[in-house]
Structures are given as C-alpha cells and as structure tokens.
XYZ file of C-alpha atoms in Angstrom:
477
model
C 62.634 130.849 -1.262
C 65.300 131.678 1.296
C 65.409 135.309 0.278
C 61.655 135.541 0.554
C 61.929 134.716 4.335
C 65.382 136.069 5.139
C 64.344 137.609 8.450
C 62.532 134.456 9.513
C 65.696 132.499 8.754
C 67.710 135.080 10.672
C 65.518 134.577 13.717
C 65.827 130.808 13.377
C 69.620 130.977 13.031
C 69.961 133.314 16.002
C 67.729 131.074 18.096
C 69.786 128.029 17.174
C 73.081 129.834 17.874
C 71.738 131.130 21.186
C 70.520 127.727 22.352
C 73.708 126.038 21.228
C 75.859 128.688 22.954
C 73.876 128.365 26.210
C 74.111 124.586 26.061
C 77.832 124.827 25.329
C 78.386 127.108 28.337
C 76.303 124.818 30.561
C 78.293 121.722 29.611
C 81.599 123.529 30.068
C 80.519 124.754 33.523
C 79.438 121.222 34.410
C 82.791 119.953 33.199
C 84.580 122.293 35.622
C 82.765 120.704 38.580
C 83.539 117.093 37.623
C 86.808 115.418 38.535
C 86.418 112.085 36.711
C 88.688 112.303 33.583
C 86.428 110.248 31.272
C 83.385 112.388 32.070
C 85.347 115.592 31.567
C 86.563 114.301 28.173
C 83.020 113.369 27.131
C 81.716 116.830 27.999
C 84.609 118.372 26.062
C 83.597 116.351 22.975
C 79.986 117.490 23.403
C 81.226 121.060 23.581
C 83.201 120.548 20.376
C 80.100 119.238 18.562
C 78.028 122.179 19.772
C 80.736 124.614 18.687
C 80.719 123.100 15.160
C 76.934 123.512 14.916
C 77.108 127.091 16.228
C 79.878 127.960 13.787
C 77.858 126.567 10.860
C 74.843 128.726 11.696
C 77.038 131.779 12.203
C 78.386 131.255 8.684
C 74.787 130.920 7.484
C 73.904 134.268 9.113
C 76.919 135.943 7.572
C 76.120 134.592 4.131
C 72.523 135.869 4.305
C 73.440 139.419 5.308
C 76.954 140.083 4.065
C 77.436 138.159 0.796
C 74.629 139.834 -1.224
C 76.281 143.232 -0.667
C 79.720 142.052 -1.683
C 79.171 139.296 -4.246
C 75.780 140.178 -5.554
C 72.536 138.354 -5.075
C 73.164 135.703 -7.743
C 76.605 134.705 -6.435
C 75.370 134.829 -2.857
C 72.509 132.495 -3.708
C 74.953 130.132 -5.383
C 77.261 130.150 -2.357
C 74.417 129.521 0.060
C 73.061 126.731 -2.119
C 76.497 125.121 -2.197
C 76.874 125.642 1.567
C 73.627 123.861 2.301
C 73.837 121.162 -0.368
C 77.552 120.363 -0.138
C 78.464 120.968 3.474
C 75.270 120.783 5.540
C 75.404 116.989 5.807
C 79.114 117.086 6.641
C 78.662 119.643 9.407
C 75.629 117.774 10.725
C 77.586 114.529 10.728
C 80.521 116.037 12.611
C 78.364 117.975 15.096
C 75.814 115.275 15.805
C 78.503 112.594 15.867
C 80.632 114.545 18.335
C 77.614 115.338 20.503
C 76.462 111.707 20.454
C 79.934 110.370 21.256
C 80.411 112.932 23.998
C 77.021 112.176 25.544
C 77.767 108.467 25.424
C 81.125 108.853 27.179
C 80.028 111.500 29.667
C 76.698 109.785 30.281
C 78.417 106.737 31.637
C 80.590 108.925 33.806
C 77.581 110.924 34.986
C 75.821 107.699 35.921
C 78.849 106.786 38.016
C 78.805 110.282 39.526
C 75.131 109.837 40.402
C 75.908 106.477 41.969
C 78.824 108.010 43.888
C 76.492 110.734 45.132
C 73.996 108.135 46.270
C 76.750 106.195 48.013
C 78.035 109.396 49.601
C 74.555 110.296 50.807
C 74.146 106.787 52.191
C 77.470 107.030 54.035
C 76.529 110.425 55.420
C 73.208 109.121 56.713
C 74.930 106.098 58.252
C 77.462 108.344 59.946
C 74.709 110.717 61.077
C 72.709 107.876 62.624
C 75.760 106.382 64.336
C 77.223 109.695 65.535
C 76.710 111.115 69.007
C 75.942 114.422 67.320
C 72.484 115.255 65.962
C 72.356 116.681 62.425
C 69.727 119.001 60.973
C 69.036 121.044 57.859
C 66.756 123.936 56.925
C 65.527 125.246 53.598
C 65.823 128.783 52.223
C 62.730 129.818 54.238
C 64.384 128.690 57.504
C 62.144 125.641 57.837
C 63.514 122.326 59.002
C 63.630 119.720 56.231
C 65.954 117.104 57.746
C 66.813 115.626 61.162
C 68.969 112.620 61.956
C 67.059 109.940 63.858
C 69.265 110.430 66.923
C 67.717 113.885 67.374
C 64.312 112.330 67.977
C 65.773 110.018 70.624
C 67.449 112.942 72.390
C 64.613 115.493 72.220
C 61.692 113.109 72.631
C 59.920 114.895 69.754
C 58.944 113.234 66.482
C 61.086 114.248 63.518
C 58.006 114.115 61.294
C 56.290 116.695 63.495
C 59.265 119.040 63.185
C 59.853 118.747 59.430
C 58.440 121.828 57.694
C 58.288 123.853 60.912
C 60.039 127.258 61.075
C 63.088 127.312 63.315
C 61.456 129.489 65.961
C 58.371 127.292 66.195
C 60.344 124.066 66.492
C 63.082 125.280 68.862
C 62.886 124.438 72.569
C 61.274 127.403 74.423
C 63.974 127.131 77.107
C 66.566 127.872 74.412
C 64.718 130.925 73.110
C 64.898 132.592 76.534
C 68.680 132.565 76.482
C 71.068 135.150 75.106
C 72.740 132.467 72.991
C 69.502 132.059 70.997
C 69.460 135.736 70.043
C 72.975 135.349 68.683
C 72.029 132.241 66.661
C 68.894 133.932 65.310
C 70.926 136.977 64.286
C 73.476 134.806 62.450
C 70.713 132.929 60.621
C 69.090 136.152 59.500
C 72.443 137.439 58.237
C 73.216 134.080 56.561
C 76.385 133.791 58.659
C 77.827 130.630 60.240
C 77.792 130.015 63.998
C 79.616 127.404 66.037
C 80.280 126.328 69.628
C 77.144 128.059 70.917
C 76.039 126.497 74.224
C 72.488 126.277 75.566
C 71.208 125.057 78.912
C 67.957 123.283 79.651
C 66.287 121.422 82.473
C 67.137 117.715 82.573
C 64.815 114.803 83.249
C 65.630 114.819 86.980
C 64.783 117.741 89.301
C 67.681 120.159 89.533
C 69.538 118.484 86.656
C 71.019 120.755 83.980
C 71.726 119.613 80.430
C 74.136 121.499 78.161
C 73.747 121.439 74.362
C 76.331 122.785 71.894
C 75.074 123.820 68.436
C 76.731 124.847 65.180
C 75.356 125.844 61.783
C 76.665 126.690 58.329
C 74.745 128.315 55.449
C 74.907 126.505 52.104
C 74.409 127.847 48.586
C 73.859 126.443 45.103
C 76.427 126.760 42.311
C 75.042 130.188 41.436
C 75.553 131.473 44.976
C 71.856 131.436 45.857
C 71.120 130.745 49.523
C 69.578 127.310 50.066
C 69.382 127.044 53.859
C 71.452 125.987 56.873
C 73.089 122.716 57.817
C 74.213 122.094 61.338
C 74.600 119.855 64.346
C 73.741 119.786 68.021
C 75.662 117.820 70.644
C 74.861 116.932 74.233
C 77.999 118.043 76.089
C 76.638 117.532 79.604
C 79.239 114.916 80.574
C 82.057 117.012 79.117
C 80.767 120.090 80.929
C 80.561 118.259 84.236
C 84.065 116.921 83.724
C 85.302 120.441 82.944
C 83.576 121.797 86.052
C 85.114 119.043 88.162
C 88.519 119.793 86.636
C 88.150 123.498 87.367
C 87.135 122.721 90.950
C 90.114 120.400 91.347
C 92.382 123.093 89.939
C 90.875 125.640 92.334
C 91.459 123.348 95.301
C 94.987 122.664 94.111
C 95.742 126.375 93.893
C 94.261 126.972 97.359
C 96.456 124.165 98.694
C 99.494 125.512 96.856
C 98.926 129.001 98.223
C 98.884 127.685 101.800
C 101.781 125.236 101.611
C 104.799 126.556 103.482
C 107.214 124.886 101.068
C 107.252 124.461 97.315
C 104.517 122.847 95.249
C 105.425 122.533 91.578
C 104.287 120.767 88.423
C 106.597 120.064 85.501
C 105.736 118.635 82.092
C 107.501 115.743 80.385
C 110.117 118.154 79.007
C 111.028 119.277 82.549
C 109.451 122.700 82.023
C 107.590 124.355 84.862
C 103.828 124.419 84.356
C 102.964 125.629 87.854
C 105.030 127.021 90.726
C 103.462 128.240 93.959
C 104.263 131.667 95.350
C 106.110 130.380 98.417
C 108.712 128.501 96.370
C 109.196 131.363 93.907
C 109.748 133.782 96.807
C 112.785 131.779 97.971
C 114.560 133.013 94.860
C 113.092 136.524 94.776
C 110.987 135.689 91.713
C 107.330 135.600 90.716
C 105.626 132.303 89.865
C 105.102 133.428 86.260
C 108.863 133.733 85.751
C 109.197 129.956 86.136
C 106.358 128.895 83.829
C 107.536 127.562 80.464
C 111.192 127.400 81.554
C 113.417 124.626 82.912
C 115.327 124.558 86.208
C 118.510 125.169 84.208
C 117.056 128.333 82.655
C 115.688 129.759 85.924
C 117.848 128.432 88.774
C 121.081 127.478 87.065
C 123.284 124.472 86.332
C 123.744 123.290 89.935
C 120.028 122.869 90.602
C 119.508 121.186 87.237
C 122.371 118.737 87.833
C 121.115 117.969 91.339
C 117.473 117.336 90.377
C 117.521 115.916 86.831
C 118.275 112.306 87.808
C 115.341 112.218 90.241
C 113.014 113.932 87.756
C 113.798 111.276 85.144
C 113.117 108.547 87.710
C 109.668 110.012 88.387
C 109.080 110.464 84.659
C 109.640 106.721 84.403
C 106.625 106.201 86.688
C 108.364 105.824 90.069
C 107.849 108.072 93.105
C 111.168 109.256 94.516
C 112.232 111.306 97.559
C 115.644 112.849 98.103
C 117.342 115.562 100.125
C 119.572 118.359 98.955
C 120.923 121.757 99.885
C 119.384 124.477 97.734
C 121.007 127.917 97.539
C 118.237 130.528 97.754
C 118.421 134.223 97.013
C 116.473 135.442 100.032
C 117.679 133.285 102.942
C 120.832 131.557 101.717
C 121.259 127.768 101.699
C 118.277 125.627 102.717
C 118.160 121.961 103.605
C 115.258 120.626 101.570
C 113.428 117.346 101.134
C 112.054 116.844 97.611
C 109.368 114.326 96.635
C 108.692 113.716 92.935
C 105.337 112.076 92.136
C 104.573 110.999 88.534
C 101.283 112.187 87.005
C 100.082 108.980 85.351
C 97.259 109.303 82.801
C 94.454 106.783 82.313
C 96.343 105.110 79.459
C 99.404 104.585 81.654
C 101.585 107.304 80.167
C 103.342 109.804 82.434
C 102.244 113.314 81.487
C 104.357 115.193 84.013
C 105.700 115.265 87.574
C 104.340 116.849 90.750
C 107.133 118.129 93.006
C 106.760 118.800 96.744
C 109.674 120.731 98.252
C 109.844 120.876 102.072
C 112.191 123.147 103.977
C 113.816 120.894 106.621
C 116.545 123.357 107.577
C 115.323 123.759 111.189
C 114.919 120.001 111.626
C 118.409 119.337 110.320
C 119.771 122.160 112.490
C 118.195 120.604 115.592
C 119.482 117.186 114.575
C 123.017 118.533 114.206
C 122.736 120.319 117.563
C 121.433 117.148 119.193
C 124.240 115.128 117.650
C 126.792 117.624 118.934
C 125.192 117.554 122.388
C 125.269 113.764 122.327
C 128.977 113.816 121.504
C 129.670 116.205 124.384
C 127.625 114.054 126.774
C 129.422 110.930 125.591
C 132.796 112.585 126.144
C 131.776 113.749 129.632
C 130.465 110.355 130.728
C 133.390 108.521 129.168
C 135.656 110.601 131.383
C 133.932 109.447 134.569
C 135.345 106.426 136.447
C 131.864 105.073 137.220
C 130.051 102.311 135.350
C 127.187 104.094 133.494
C 124.488 102.666 131.195
C 121.019 103.690 129.921
C 118.285 101.187 129.016
C 114.870 101.456 127.451
C 111.644 100.114 128.985
C 112.357 96.673 127.490
C 115.799 96.473 129.092
C 117.788 97.101 125.900
C 120.937 99.194 126.197
C 120.675 102.615 124.586
C 123.905 104.110 125.868
C 127.037 102.889 127.710
C 130.288 104.609 128.722
C 133.922 103.620 128.373
C 134.043 101.884 131.787
C 131.125 99.673 130.726
C 133.079 98.669 127.589
C 136.114 97.791 129.704
C 134.009 95.864 132.247
C 132.434 93.601 129.627
C 135.354 93.682 127.221
C 133.142 94.664 124.277
C 132.893 97.847 122.224
C 129.703 99.794 122.655
C 128.433 99.076 119.151
C 128.221 95.395 120.215
C 126.299 96.342 123.346
C 123.741 98.849 122.105
C 120.451 97.050 121.429
C 121.321 94.012 123.616
C 120.099 93.114 127.135
C 121.761 91.848 130.346
C 120.887 88.311 129.319
C 123.330 88.667 126.425
C 126.243 89.418 128.842
C 125.454 87.805 132.218
C 124.327 84.426 133.468
C 120.576 83.977 133.669
C 120.685 83.951 137.518
C 122.529 87.273 137.637
C 120.370 88.819 134.935
C 117.161 87.741 136.734
C 118.303 89.508 139.936
C 119.026 92.765 138.123
C 115.835 92.529 136.083
C 113.748 92.204 139.233
C 115.413 95.296 140.708
C 114.690 97.239 137.520
C 111.000 96.229 137.658
C 110.837 97.615 141.220
C 112.442 100.862 140.066
C 109.860 101.226 137.282
C 106.976 100.411 139.615
C 108.097 102.793 142.399
C 109.243 105.477 139.976
C 112.080 106.166 142.356
C 115.830 105.349 142.583
C 116.977 102.068 144.194
C 120.533 101.490 145.415
C 122.329 98.322 146.506
C 125.862 97.546 147.659
C 127.605 94.713 145.866
C 130.983 92.958 145.961
C 132.191 92.303 142.455
C 135.348 91.581 140.490
C 136.527 94.597 138.523
C 138.204 94.432 135.109
C 141.636 94.375 136.805
C 140.670 91.167 138.630
C 140.377 92.732 142.111
C 137.223 92.251 144.184
C 135.820 95.542 145.306
C 132.705 96.794 147.018
C 130.501 99.045 144.909
C 127.164 100.783 145.172
C 124.816 100.234 142.206
C 122.172 102.939 141.786
C 119.250 102.381 139.417
C 116.769 105.196 138.726
C 113.926 105.571 136.287
C 113.963 107.983 133.333
C 110.452 109.426 133.200
C 108.640 111.150 130.345
C 105.401 113.101 130.785
C 103.483 109.804 131.127
C 105.757 107.529 133.130
C 108.871 105.363 132.882
C 110.661 105.500 129.580
C-alpha cells in the first residue's frame, strides 16, 4: 500500500519535517531571548523531541527513495515494515514524551515570564503616571496609541481624543511653526532617534513662555520590523528660567569683574582657578585663560601659594577671611594688597569654592608710611621745644603731647593720650581750663592768658598759655 502512494507519503513526510524544523527553529530562537534557566531547559527538551521526530521522518524518506535501489523492493519493504512496526512507537514515545516534558517545564516558566511582563508593564505605568515627564507612543503608521495621564493634565487635551490621531494632526500648531518641528518630523520619517529638542509655546498668562523638551526612539520587533516611536516630553520652563537667571548673573559678574580695578577671582575646592579677571592677570603679564584650571603654585609660584593657602583653607571651611600681603608682580613690582576670601556655600551647606577679591592698597600704605614718618618728624621737632605743647580733640581728650608735658605731669605720653584734664588736675582747675576752651571753640579764635604756676623744678614762674582752635572745613575739630 505504501508503494502505491509513495509520492503522497513523500509529500506528507516533507510537510512533517518542514513543520517540525520550523517549530524547532522557533523554539530555539525563543530560548535565546529568555534568561530564566528552567524555561530555557524546557525549550531545549522540546527542541530535542522535535529533532527526534524530524530525524524519524527523514529516515522514512530515505528508506522510500534510496533503499529500493540498493536493497531491492522486497528487502526495502521489509525494512520499512520493521521500521514502522518495531520503532515507530519508540520514536513516538521519545519525541512526544520529550515535547510534553519540555512544554510542561517551559510552560511554567513562560507563565512566570508573562507575569513578570505584566508586573513590568504595571511598574512602567506607575512610574509614567508619577513622573514629571509625559510619555507617549506611536504605531508603525505614526499614529498615537498611548499617552501617560500626566500628558492630559499638562496639555489640557483628552488622551482619548488624541489616540489614533496622526502625529501632525495631534501636535500643537505652535510647535509645527518652529524649526525644531521640521527636525523631529525628518527624524521620524527616517526612523531615527531624536533627543533634547526644545519647543516654545505661549503660556496661560499673557507674555508667558513655556519651554517643552521632547525625545523619541524608534522601536522594532524581533525581526527588525519598525513598530513605531516611543518618547517623552518634559516641561523645562522652570529649568530654563533658572538657566537664564544664571546666565544673567554670570553676565553681570563678568561686567563687574571687567570694571574692578583689582583682582576678582573664583577658585574651586581644589584651589584651581575657575575665573580670573583681566586686571589681576595683567599684573603678572598673563592672560586670564592662562590661570584657568591651574593652582597658584603652578601659575605664580611657591611664595604666593605658601602665603595664601592657609587663608584659602579657612574660607573653604565656610569662614570669610581678610588678610594683607605683599605680592610680587611682573609689571609693577611689589604691591601691597588686601585679600578677602568669601566661601561659595551651596543650598545644602557644602562649600563649592571660594570667591577672592584682591585690592591694591599700595598707595594707601605708602601714604600711611609717609604720614607716620611725618608724625615722627613733627614729634621730634615739638619734643625739642622748651614750651608745654598739647593737642586735644573736640571732647577735650589729649591726642598729642610733647616731652615737656610728660615732665610737667610726670607721666609718659602713652598714659596721657586719650585722657582729659580731669584725669590730671583738680576739678576746680580743670573747670577753669574747660571754660576757656569752650570760649576758644565758640569764637574760633586764639585766647591767651598769663598764669603763675609751679614748674617741674619746683620754682614758681609766670607763663603765657595760648589756646587756639584747630579748624576743619566745617568748624572746630
């Protein structure tokens, strides 16, 4: 009977082998995408069972077409009868048993995979609803088929009304007028990703601008066939305003730095220059860029680093500190400078760096030294005079006395400066002199009086006391 329908049996065998081979390949490909060991083992067992069945039918095909030519029809028929009667049940048992066992093992694993996928999808939707970003998805025809609920709250448009709409029909008309939209549309048509694309639109209030950042990624099935786009949109208005404010602050800082006569610097927590204004750099014959990224040791040398490091560390600890130093410059030699280090304290309390203000006080210190020298000369001149000389302020406190004054009262000048007559005379005597001094201040003119007083040597002598006001541009000083 078999030989009467050999070609029909050939077709049947080939069909069975083909279906088994396809199924085998499918299960093996599925196995490659699954990480769970038990499921992978189950699919491997299924593959083994399918391979046994395929091998049996391949032997059947070979026996039908090859054995009659080599063994003769009678022996071939005997072999085929033995193959079917003796081994068919065994092969069927092994193949079906392996397939059943494999399906049982892998089925349980696949059920867990399905549950994991459901859990994963649930987590994604929870994250999407809770996120500040709005998520969306399109199909292969560029029609929206998913929006997170937060998108509806942000856009004021019903998600149900947008689902199924082509991208161009559902996109805000204000977006489509912008150059960014043409870029996004081009990327979608080319099935290419896009990210960090910013759009602007009118806000709810007049004159208010809202900035939206969008990103999209094409996705494909396991055969590489395009399925659509997945992406997100984020309202970055607050970030954009903060960035604009930061840029404006930076602009103002640079304008200030460019017009400061001294140095205005910023150093990070590693004591590396982040910013140096032109004025400070010019002291050393350098450009501002030559400081950036380097330390004081690397740019200005060991002496400057040794002199400033202690104060930098103090500021880095969160404390403002001011100190003075002499800084050797390339252009104008040594400069007397006053340095103020101000810590840059972040919102969380950490110190991110140090602002440094460097003021050239060379002229002030030069005038102070000249004034001090002049004061010494004046003191020496007046100390050489035999007259009793003193200078008081408007409140009657001594500012300056000469050597004769010290001898008269028997006290060194450092015990006199800052005191009044009432600290050295009786109240009656001090009241007389105080009244004379009030007249001098009122008349803004000298007053003289002859007195008879005991001198330091114990001898009574006549003397003329002259009091005169010291006037500034306003009046008595």
